[in-house]
Coordinates of C-alpha atoms and ligand atoms in Angstrom, one line a residue:
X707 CA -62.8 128.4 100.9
X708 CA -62.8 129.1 97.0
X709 CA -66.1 130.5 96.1
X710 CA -66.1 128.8 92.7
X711 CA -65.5 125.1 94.6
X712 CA -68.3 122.5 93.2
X713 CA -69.2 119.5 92.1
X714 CA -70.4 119.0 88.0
X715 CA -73.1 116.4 87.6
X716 CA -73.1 115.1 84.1
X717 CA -76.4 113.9 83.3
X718 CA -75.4 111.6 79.9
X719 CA -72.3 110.8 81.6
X720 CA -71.9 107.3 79.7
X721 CA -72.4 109.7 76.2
X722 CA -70.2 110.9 73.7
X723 CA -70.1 114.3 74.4
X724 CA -68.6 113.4 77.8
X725 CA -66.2 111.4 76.5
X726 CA -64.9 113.6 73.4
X727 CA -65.3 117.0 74.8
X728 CA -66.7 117.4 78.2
X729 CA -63.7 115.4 79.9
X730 CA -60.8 116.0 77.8
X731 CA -61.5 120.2 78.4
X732 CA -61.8 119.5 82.2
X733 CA -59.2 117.8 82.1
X734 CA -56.9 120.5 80.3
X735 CA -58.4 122.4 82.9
X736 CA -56.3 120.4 85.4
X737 CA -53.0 120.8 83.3
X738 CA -53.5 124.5 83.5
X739 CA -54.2 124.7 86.9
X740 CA -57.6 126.3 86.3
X741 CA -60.0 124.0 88.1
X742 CA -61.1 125.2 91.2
X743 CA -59.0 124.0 94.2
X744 CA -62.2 121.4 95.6
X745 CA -63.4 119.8 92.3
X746 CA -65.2 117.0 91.5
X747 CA -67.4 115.2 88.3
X748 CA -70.5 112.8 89.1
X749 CA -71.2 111.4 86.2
X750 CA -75.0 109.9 85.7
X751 CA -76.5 107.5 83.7
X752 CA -78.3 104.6 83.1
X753 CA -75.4 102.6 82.0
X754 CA -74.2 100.2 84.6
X755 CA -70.5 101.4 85.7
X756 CA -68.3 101.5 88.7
X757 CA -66.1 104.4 89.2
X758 CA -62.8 102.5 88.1
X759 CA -64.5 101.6 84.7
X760 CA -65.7 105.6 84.4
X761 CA -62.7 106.7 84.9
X762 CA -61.1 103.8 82.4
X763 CA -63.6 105.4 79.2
X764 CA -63.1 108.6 79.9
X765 CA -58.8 107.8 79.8
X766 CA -59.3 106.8 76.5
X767 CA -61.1 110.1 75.2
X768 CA -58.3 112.2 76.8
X769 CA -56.0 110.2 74.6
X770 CA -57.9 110.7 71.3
X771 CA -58.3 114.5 72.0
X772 CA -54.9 115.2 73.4
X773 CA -51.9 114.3 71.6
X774 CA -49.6 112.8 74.4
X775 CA -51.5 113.3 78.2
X776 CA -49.2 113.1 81.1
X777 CA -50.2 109.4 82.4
X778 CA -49.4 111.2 86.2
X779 CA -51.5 113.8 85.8
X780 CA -54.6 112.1 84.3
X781 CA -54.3 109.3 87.4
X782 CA -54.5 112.2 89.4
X783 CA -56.9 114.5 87.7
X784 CA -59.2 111.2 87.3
X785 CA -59.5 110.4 91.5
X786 CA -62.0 114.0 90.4
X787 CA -64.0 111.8 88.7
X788 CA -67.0 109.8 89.9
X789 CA -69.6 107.6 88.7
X790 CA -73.5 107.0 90.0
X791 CA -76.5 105.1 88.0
X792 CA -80.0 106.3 87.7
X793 CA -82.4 106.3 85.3
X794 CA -82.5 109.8 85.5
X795 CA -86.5 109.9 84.2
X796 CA -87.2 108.1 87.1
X797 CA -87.9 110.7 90.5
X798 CA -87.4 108.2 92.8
X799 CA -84.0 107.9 91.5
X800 CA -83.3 110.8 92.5
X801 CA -83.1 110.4 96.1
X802 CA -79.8 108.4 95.6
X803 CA -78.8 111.2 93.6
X804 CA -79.4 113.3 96.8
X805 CA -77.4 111.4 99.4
X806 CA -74.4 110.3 96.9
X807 CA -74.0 114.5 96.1
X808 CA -74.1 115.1 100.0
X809 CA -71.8 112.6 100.7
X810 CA -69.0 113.7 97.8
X811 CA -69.5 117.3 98.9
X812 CA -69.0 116.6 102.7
X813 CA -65.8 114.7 101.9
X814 CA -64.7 117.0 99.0
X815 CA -65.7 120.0 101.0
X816 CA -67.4 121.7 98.0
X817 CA -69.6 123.7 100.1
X818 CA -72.6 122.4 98.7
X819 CA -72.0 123.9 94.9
X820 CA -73.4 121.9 92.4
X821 CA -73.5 122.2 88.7
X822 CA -75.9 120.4 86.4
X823 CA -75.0 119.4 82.9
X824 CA -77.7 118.3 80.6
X825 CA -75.5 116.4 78.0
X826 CA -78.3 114.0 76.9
X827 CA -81.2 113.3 74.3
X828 CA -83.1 116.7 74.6
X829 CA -86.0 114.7 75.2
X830 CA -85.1 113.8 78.2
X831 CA -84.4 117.6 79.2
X832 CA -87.8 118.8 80.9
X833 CA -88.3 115.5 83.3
X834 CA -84.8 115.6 84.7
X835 CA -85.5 119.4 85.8
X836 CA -89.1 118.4 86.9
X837 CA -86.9 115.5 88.9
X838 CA -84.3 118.0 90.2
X839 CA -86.7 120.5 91.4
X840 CA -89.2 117.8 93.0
X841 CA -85.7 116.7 94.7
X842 CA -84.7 120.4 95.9
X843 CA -81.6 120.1 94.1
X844 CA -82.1 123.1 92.4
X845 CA -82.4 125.3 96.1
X846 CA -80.0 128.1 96.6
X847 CA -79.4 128.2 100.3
X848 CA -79.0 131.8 101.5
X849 CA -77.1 131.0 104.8
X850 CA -74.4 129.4 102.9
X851 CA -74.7 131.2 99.5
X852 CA -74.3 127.6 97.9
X853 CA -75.2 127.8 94.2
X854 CA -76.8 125.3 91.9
X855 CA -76.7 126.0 87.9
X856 CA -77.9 124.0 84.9
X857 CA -75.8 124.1 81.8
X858 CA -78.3 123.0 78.8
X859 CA -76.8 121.4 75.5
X860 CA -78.1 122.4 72.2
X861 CA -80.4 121.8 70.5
X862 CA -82.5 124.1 73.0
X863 CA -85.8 123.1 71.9
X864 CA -87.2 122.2 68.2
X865 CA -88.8 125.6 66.7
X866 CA -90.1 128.6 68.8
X867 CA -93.2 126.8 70.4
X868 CA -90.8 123.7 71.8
X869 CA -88.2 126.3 72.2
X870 CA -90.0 128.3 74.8
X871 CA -91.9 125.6 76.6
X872 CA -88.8 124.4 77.9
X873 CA -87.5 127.7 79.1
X874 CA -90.8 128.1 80.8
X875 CA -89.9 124.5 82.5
X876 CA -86.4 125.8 83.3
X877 CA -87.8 128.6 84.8
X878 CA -90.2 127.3 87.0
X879 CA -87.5 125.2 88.4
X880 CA -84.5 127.4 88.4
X881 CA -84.3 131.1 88.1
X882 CA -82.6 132.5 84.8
X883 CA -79.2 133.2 86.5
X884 CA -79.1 129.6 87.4
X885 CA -79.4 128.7 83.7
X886 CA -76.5 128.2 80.9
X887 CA -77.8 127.7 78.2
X888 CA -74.8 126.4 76.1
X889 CA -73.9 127.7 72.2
X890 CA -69.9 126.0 71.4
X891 CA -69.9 128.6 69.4
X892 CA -69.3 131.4 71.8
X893 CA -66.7 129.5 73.5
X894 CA -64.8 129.8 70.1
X895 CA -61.7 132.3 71.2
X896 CA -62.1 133.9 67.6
X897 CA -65.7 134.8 68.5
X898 CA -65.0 136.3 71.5
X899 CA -62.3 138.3 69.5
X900 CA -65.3 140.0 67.7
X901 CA -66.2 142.0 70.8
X902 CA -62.1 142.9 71.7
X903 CA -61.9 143.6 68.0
X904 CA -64.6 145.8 67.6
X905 CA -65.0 147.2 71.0
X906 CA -60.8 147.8 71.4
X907 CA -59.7 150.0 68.4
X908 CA -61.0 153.1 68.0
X909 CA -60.7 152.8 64.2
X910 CA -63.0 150.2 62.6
X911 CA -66.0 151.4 64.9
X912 CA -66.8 154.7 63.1
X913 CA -67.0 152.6 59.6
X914 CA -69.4 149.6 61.1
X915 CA -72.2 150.7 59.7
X916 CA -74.6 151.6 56.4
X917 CA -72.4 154.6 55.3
X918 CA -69.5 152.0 55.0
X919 CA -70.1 149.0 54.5
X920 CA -72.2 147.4 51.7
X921 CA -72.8 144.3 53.2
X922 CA -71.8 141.5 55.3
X923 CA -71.4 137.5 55.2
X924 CA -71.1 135.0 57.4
X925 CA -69.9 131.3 56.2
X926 CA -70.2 128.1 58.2
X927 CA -68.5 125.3 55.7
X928 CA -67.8 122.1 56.5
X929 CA -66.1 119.0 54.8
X930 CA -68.0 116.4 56.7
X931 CA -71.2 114.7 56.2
X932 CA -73.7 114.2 58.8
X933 CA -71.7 110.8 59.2
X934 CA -73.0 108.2 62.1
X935 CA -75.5 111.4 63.2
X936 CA -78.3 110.6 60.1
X937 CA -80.9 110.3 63.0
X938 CA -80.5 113.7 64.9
X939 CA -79.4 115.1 61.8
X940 CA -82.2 113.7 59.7
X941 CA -84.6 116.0 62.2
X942 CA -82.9 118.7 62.2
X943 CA -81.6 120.1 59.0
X944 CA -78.8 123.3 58.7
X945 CA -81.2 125.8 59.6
X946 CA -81.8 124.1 63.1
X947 CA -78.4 122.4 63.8
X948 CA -76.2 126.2 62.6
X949 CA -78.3 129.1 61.7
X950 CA -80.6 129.2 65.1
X951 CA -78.0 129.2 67.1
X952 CA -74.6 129.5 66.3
X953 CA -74.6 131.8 62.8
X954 CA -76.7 133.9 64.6
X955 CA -75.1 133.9 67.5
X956 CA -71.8 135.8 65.5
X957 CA -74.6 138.1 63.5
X958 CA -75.6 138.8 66.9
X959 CA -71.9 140.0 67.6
X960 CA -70.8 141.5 64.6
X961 CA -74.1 143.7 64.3
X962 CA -74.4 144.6 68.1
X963 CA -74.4 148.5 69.8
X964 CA -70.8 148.6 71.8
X965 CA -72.5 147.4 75.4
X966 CA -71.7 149.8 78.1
X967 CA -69.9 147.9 79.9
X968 CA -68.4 144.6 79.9
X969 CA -71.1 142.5 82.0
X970 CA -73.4 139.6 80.8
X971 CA -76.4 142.3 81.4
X972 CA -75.3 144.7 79.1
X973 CA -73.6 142.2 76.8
X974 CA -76.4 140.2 76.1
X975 CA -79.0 143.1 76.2
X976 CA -77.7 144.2 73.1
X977 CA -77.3 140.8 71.1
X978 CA -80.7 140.3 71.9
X979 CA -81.8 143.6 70.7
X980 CA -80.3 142.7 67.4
X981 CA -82.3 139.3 67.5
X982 CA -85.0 141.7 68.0
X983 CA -84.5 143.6 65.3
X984 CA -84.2 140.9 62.4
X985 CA -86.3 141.5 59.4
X986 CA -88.8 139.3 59.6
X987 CA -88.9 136.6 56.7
X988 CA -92.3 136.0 55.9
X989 CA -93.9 132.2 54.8
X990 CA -94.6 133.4 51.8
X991 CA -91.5 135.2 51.3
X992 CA -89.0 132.2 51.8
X993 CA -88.4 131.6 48.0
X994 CA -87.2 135.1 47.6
X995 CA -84.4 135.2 51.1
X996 CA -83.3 131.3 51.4
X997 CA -81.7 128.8 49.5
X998 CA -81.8 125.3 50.9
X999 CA -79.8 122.4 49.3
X1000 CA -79.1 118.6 50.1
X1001 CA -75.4 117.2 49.0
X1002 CA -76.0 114.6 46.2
X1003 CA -73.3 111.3 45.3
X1004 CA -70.5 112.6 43.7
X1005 CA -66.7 111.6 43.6
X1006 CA -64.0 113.5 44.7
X1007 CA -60.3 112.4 44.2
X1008 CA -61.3 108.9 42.8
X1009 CA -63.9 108.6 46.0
X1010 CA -67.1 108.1 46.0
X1011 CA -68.9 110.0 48.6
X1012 CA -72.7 108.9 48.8
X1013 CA -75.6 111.5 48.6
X1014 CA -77.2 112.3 51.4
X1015 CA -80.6 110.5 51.3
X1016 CA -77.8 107.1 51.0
X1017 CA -76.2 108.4 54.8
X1018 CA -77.6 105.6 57.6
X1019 CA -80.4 106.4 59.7
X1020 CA -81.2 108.6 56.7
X1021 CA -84.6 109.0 54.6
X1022 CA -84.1 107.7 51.8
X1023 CA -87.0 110.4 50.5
X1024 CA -85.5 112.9 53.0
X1025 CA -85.9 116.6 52.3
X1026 CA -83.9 117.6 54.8
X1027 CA -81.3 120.5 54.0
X1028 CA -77.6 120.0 53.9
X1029 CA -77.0 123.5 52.9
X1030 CA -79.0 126.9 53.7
X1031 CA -78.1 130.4 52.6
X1032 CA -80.1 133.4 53.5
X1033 CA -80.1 137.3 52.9
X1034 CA -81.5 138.8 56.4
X1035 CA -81.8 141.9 57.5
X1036 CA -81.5 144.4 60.3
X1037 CA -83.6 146.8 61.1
X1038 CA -82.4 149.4 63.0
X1039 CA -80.6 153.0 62.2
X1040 CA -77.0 151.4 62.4
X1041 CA -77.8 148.3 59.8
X1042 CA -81.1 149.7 57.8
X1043 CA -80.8 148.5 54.2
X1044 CA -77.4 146.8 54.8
X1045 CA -77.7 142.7 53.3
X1046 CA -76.1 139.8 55.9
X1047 CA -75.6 136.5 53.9
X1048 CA -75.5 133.6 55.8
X1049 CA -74.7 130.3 54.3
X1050 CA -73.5 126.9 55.9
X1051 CA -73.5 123.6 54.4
X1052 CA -72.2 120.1 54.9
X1053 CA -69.7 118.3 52.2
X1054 CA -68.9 121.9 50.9
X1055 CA -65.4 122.2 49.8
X1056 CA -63.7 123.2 52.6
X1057 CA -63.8 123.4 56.5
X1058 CA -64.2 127.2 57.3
X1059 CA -66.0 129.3 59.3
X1060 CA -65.5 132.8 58.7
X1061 CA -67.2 136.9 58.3
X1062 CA -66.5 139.1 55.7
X1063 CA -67.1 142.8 55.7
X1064 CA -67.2 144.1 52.6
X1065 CA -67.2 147.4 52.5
X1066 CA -68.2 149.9 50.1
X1067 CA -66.7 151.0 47.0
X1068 CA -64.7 154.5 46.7
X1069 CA -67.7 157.2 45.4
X1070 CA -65.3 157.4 42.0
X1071 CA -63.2 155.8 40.6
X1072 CA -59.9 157.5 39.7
X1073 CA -57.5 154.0 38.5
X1074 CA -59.5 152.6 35.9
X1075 CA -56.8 150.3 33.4
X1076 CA -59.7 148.6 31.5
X1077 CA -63.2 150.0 30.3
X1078 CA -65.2 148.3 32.2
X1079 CA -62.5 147.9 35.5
X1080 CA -64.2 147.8 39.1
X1081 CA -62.5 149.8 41.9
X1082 CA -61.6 147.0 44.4
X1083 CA -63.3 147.4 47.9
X1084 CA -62.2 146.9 50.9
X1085 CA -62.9 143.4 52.7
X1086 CA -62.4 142.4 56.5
X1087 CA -61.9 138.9 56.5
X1088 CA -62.1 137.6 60.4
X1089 CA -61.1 133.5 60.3
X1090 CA -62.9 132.0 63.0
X1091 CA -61.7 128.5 62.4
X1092 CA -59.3 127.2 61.0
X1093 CA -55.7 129.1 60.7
X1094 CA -57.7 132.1 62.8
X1095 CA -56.7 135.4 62.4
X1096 CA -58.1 138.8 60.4
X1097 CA -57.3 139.7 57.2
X1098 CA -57.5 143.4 55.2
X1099 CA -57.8 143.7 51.5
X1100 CA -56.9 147.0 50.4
X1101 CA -55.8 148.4 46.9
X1102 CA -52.0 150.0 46.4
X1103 CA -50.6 151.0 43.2
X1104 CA -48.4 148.1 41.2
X1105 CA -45.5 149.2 40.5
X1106 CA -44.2 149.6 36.7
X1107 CA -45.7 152.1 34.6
X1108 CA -49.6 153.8 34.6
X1109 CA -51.4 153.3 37.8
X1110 CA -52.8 149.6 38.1
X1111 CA -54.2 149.1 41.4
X1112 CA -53.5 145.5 42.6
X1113 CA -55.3 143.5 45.7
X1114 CA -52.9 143.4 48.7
X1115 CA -53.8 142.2 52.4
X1116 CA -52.9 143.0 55.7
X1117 CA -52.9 139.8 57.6
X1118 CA -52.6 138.5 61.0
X1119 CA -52.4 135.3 62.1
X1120 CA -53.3 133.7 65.8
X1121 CA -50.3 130.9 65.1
X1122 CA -47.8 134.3 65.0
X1123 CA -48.7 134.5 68.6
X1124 CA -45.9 131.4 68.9
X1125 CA -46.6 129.1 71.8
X1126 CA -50.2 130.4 72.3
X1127 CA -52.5 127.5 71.8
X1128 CA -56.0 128.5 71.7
X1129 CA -58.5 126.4 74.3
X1130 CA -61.3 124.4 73.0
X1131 CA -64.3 125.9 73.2
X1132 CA -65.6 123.8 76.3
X1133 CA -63.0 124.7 78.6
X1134 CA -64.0 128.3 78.1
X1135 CA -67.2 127.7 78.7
X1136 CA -67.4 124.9 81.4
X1137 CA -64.8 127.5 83.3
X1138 CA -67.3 130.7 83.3
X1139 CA -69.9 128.4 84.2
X1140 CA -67.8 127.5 87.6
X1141 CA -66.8 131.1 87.7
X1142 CA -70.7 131.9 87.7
X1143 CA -70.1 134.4 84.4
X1144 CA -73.1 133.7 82.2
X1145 CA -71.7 136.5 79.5
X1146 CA -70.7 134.0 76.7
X1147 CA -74.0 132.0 77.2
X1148 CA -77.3 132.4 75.5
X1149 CA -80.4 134.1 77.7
X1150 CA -83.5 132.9 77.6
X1151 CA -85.3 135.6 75.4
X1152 CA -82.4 135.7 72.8
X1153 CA -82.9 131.7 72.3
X1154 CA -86.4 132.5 71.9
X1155 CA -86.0 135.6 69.8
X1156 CA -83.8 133.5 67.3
X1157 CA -86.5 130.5 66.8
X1158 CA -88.8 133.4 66.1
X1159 CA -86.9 134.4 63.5
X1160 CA -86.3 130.6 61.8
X1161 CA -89.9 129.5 62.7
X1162 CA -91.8 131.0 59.4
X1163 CA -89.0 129.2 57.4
X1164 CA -89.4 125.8 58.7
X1165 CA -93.4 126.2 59.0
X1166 CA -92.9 127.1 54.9
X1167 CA -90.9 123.7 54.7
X1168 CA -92.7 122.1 56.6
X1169 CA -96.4 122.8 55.3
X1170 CA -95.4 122.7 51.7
X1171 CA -93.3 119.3 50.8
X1172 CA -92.8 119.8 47.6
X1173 CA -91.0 123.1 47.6
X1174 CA -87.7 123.1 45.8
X1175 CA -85.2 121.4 47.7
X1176 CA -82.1 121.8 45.0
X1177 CA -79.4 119.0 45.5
X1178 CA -75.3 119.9 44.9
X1179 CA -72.6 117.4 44.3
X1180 CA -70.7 116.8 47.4
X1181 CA -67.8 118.6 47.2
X1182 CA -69.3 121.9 45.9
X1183 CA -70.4 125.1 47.1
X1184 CA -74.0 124.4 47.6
X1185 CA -76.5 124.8 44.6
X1186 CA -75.8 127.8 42.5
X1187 CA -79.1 129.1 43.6
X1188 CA -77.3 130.6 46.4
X1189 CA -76.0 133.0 43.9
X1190 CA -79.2 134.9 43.1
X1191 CA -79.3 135.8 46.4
X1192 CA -76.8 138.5 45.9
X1193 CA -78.6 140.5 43.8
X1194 CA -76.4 143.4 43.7
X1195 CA -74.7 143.4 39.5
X1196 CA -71.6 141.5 39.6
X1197 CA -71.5 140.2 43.2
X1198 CA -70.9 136.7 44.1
X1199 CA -70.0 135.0 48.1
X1200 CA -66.5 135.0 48.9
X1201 CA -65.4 131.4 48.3
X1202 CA -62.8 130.9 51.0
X1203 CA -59.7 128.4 50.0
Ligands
BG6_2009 C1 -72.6 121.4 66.1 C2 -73.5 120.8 65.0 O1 -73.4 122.2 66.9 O2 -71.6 122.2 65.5 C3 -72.7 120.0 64.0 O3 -74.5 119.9 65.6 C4 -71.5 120.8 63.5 O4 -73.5 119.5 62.9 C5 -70.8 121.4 64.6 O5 -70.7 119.9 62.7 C6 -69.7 122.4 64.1 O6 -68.9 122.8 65.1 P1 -67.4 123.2 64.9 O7 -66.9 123.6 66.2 O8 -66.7 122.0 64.4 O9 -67.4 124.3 63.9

């Protein structure tokens, strides 16, 4: 028997997550032969459905995410996939819960693994683990090494108070290696690339650090407005829906100590310790580190795109950000002094998510052509998403006459690799999960290390209304605020085509 043999009980089952990404990567799963050899899905939810009509709405998100799926394999990939409703607030639900699980797992022969995934209004988080542990679904029986984990959605919690009440809930009812706390981010193949990057070449490593490199940004931009999600979103804001968990997530990778070995223990001991080691950003100290910003109507290519405050389920007073930038620091001996800007916004320009390392200029400069002529330094561009790949700017001599130093880059590309498609995010992660490999999911203290980081900003939001909220056309980088940030002479973010 396959140790990694289970069951996956999808609490939100009728939901869109499901639908768009949960299935379709289980699914791919399947094509690549990946699942474990006993699999199954139980989907829960209110929602009134038999197994054949389950099955029916979740063929029609494989078809949106995948281009052409193999009608044979789906009809066999979706006899996997089951259906049960509860009203999963309920406890005395949970007792059908119970005997539909045994019954799968005595057919399926999944040796009593089961795998919660909470992909439902976060409200609705703490009473379905109350429910599960009143139920004993959460028990670990040692005769038969059975396991039972929880994968939790973002957003994992609300600010650092909400934040950790609900680990404290999870904890009480599972123990932490039970718990996956889930950040897409880190399923991202280009994020995982940080750690082979850095941790597999012996030559960037002695330069990752204060002698070398002047400072550091990490972008998050996106195209899209908060669309049909005005409600979450309207709650939430870019410095709860990115910057908590996601952005710095990557800081967390980019800045970390090389772990010493490659285990979620060390791994995440030392993201954490970065967490740790953020500068704190005092209430009264917001003005001076972030930016926030909230798109305004604008037109771009004879569209109109409305503002922000005209999105549905959307304040029309709202002063909720659409943008955040932030200068943050890390103190420790590796990154003392060393500026990290951060900056993600909806309706910016472009979809790109990317890191730039900008290192420090040459201690002279030898090729000056003009008077006043900067030395070009050296940038690291890693392209998380899209057209992924790493990119090194680097000055050479142009050839002609004198010695003009021109920008050139070294530049790889993921879509060299040929046939190599890279795996959404999901599949990564819902995989590790079954694998029982917690590494590229958040722990406990690092969730709550981050929301004590963002907490003073949103408390200075929060408790003073009328602080300046500056509005950008949509379509633009963000307010030009942002700039002043950088305070350096001359420096400006790296505006990513
Ligand atoms: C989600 C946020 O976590 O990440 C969304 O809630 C955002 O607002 C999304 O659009 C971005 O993810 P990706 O993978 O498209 O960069």
């Amino acid at each position: 028997v396959q140790r990694d043999n289970c069951i996956l009980v999808i609490f939100g089952a009728s939901g869109d997550l499901t639908r768009r990404k949960l299935v379709p990567a289980l699914f791919s799963l399947y094509e690549k032969d990946l699942l474990p050899e006993k699999f199954a899905v139980l989907g829960v939810s209110r929602t009134k459905m038999t197994d054949a009509s389950f099955r029916k709405t979740l063929a029609e998100g494989v078809e949106d995410a995948e281009a052409k799926p193999d009608p044979d394999d789906f009809r066999k990939f979706a006899k996997l996939l089951f259906y049960l409703s509860i009203d999963p607030g309920e406890a005395r639900d949970y007792g059908k819960l119970s005997k539909r699980l045994k019954k799968l797992d005595e057919s399926l022969k999944t040796g009593g693994n089961f795998i919660y995934y909470l992909s439902i209004a976060p409200s609705m988080y703490e009473v379905i683990v109350e429910n599960l542990g009143t139920a004993g679904l959460q028990k670990e029986k040692k005769q038969d090494q059975a396991y039972k984990r929880i994968i939790v959605e973002k957003p994992f919690g609300y600010d650092l108070e909400s934040g950790k009440a609900l680990n404290k809930k999870l904890t009480k009812v599972f123990r932490e290696p039970q718990i996956y706390r889930i950040d897409h981010y880190l399923g991202k193949e280009t994020v995982q690339n940080l750690l082979v990057f850095r941790f597999s070449n012996g030559i960037f490593e002695p330069l990752w650090n204060r002698n070398f490199v002047d400072h550091v940004e990490i972008t998050a931009s996106e195209t899209v407005g908060v669309g049909t999600r005005g409600r979450y979103y309207d709650s939430s804001g870019a410095l709860r829906d990115m910057v908590q968990n996601h952005l710095l997530q990557i800081l967390g990778i980019i800045a970390m100590e090389p772990p010493p070995s490659f285990d979620s223990f060390s791994v995440r001991n030392e993201t954490v310790k970065v967490f740790q080691s953020l500068k704190p950003i005092a209430e009264d100290e917001v003005d001076q580190y972030v930016v926030r910003g909230q798109y305004t109507k604008s037109q771009i290519n004879g569209q109109i795109i409305p503002g922000y405050r005209e999105e549905e389920h959307v304040d029309p007073f709202s002063r909720t950000e659409t943008f955040a930038a932030m200068k943050v620091f890390i103190e420790n001996w590796r990154w003392g002094g060393v500026p990290f800007y951060i900056r993600t916004g909806k309706r910016l320009p472009t979809r790109v998510t990317e890191v730039v390392i900008h290192f420090k200029r040459t201690p002279h400069i030898l090729f000056q052509h003009k008077k006043d002529e900067q030395a070009v330094p050296n940038q690291l561009i890693i392209r998380i998403q899209p057209d992924e790949g790493i990119l090194l700017n680097f000055g050479m001599k142009r050839p002609g006459t004198g010695f003009h130093v021109e920008k050139v880059s070294m530049d790889f590309h993921y879509s060299d690799l040929g046939d190599t498609s890279l795996a959404d995010a999901y599949e990564r992660l819902l995989l590790d999960c079954i694998q029982g490999d917690p590494t590229l999911f958040a722990r406990g203290d690092a969730v709550e290390s981050c929301w004590r980081f963002v907490d003073p900003i949103l408390n200075r939001w929060q408790n003073n209304p009328d602080e300046t909220i500056y509005g950008y056309p949509a379509g633009t980088w963000g307010p030009r605020q942002a700039t002043h940030l950088l305070t350096q002479p001359g420096l400006d973010w790296h505006y990513p085509c």
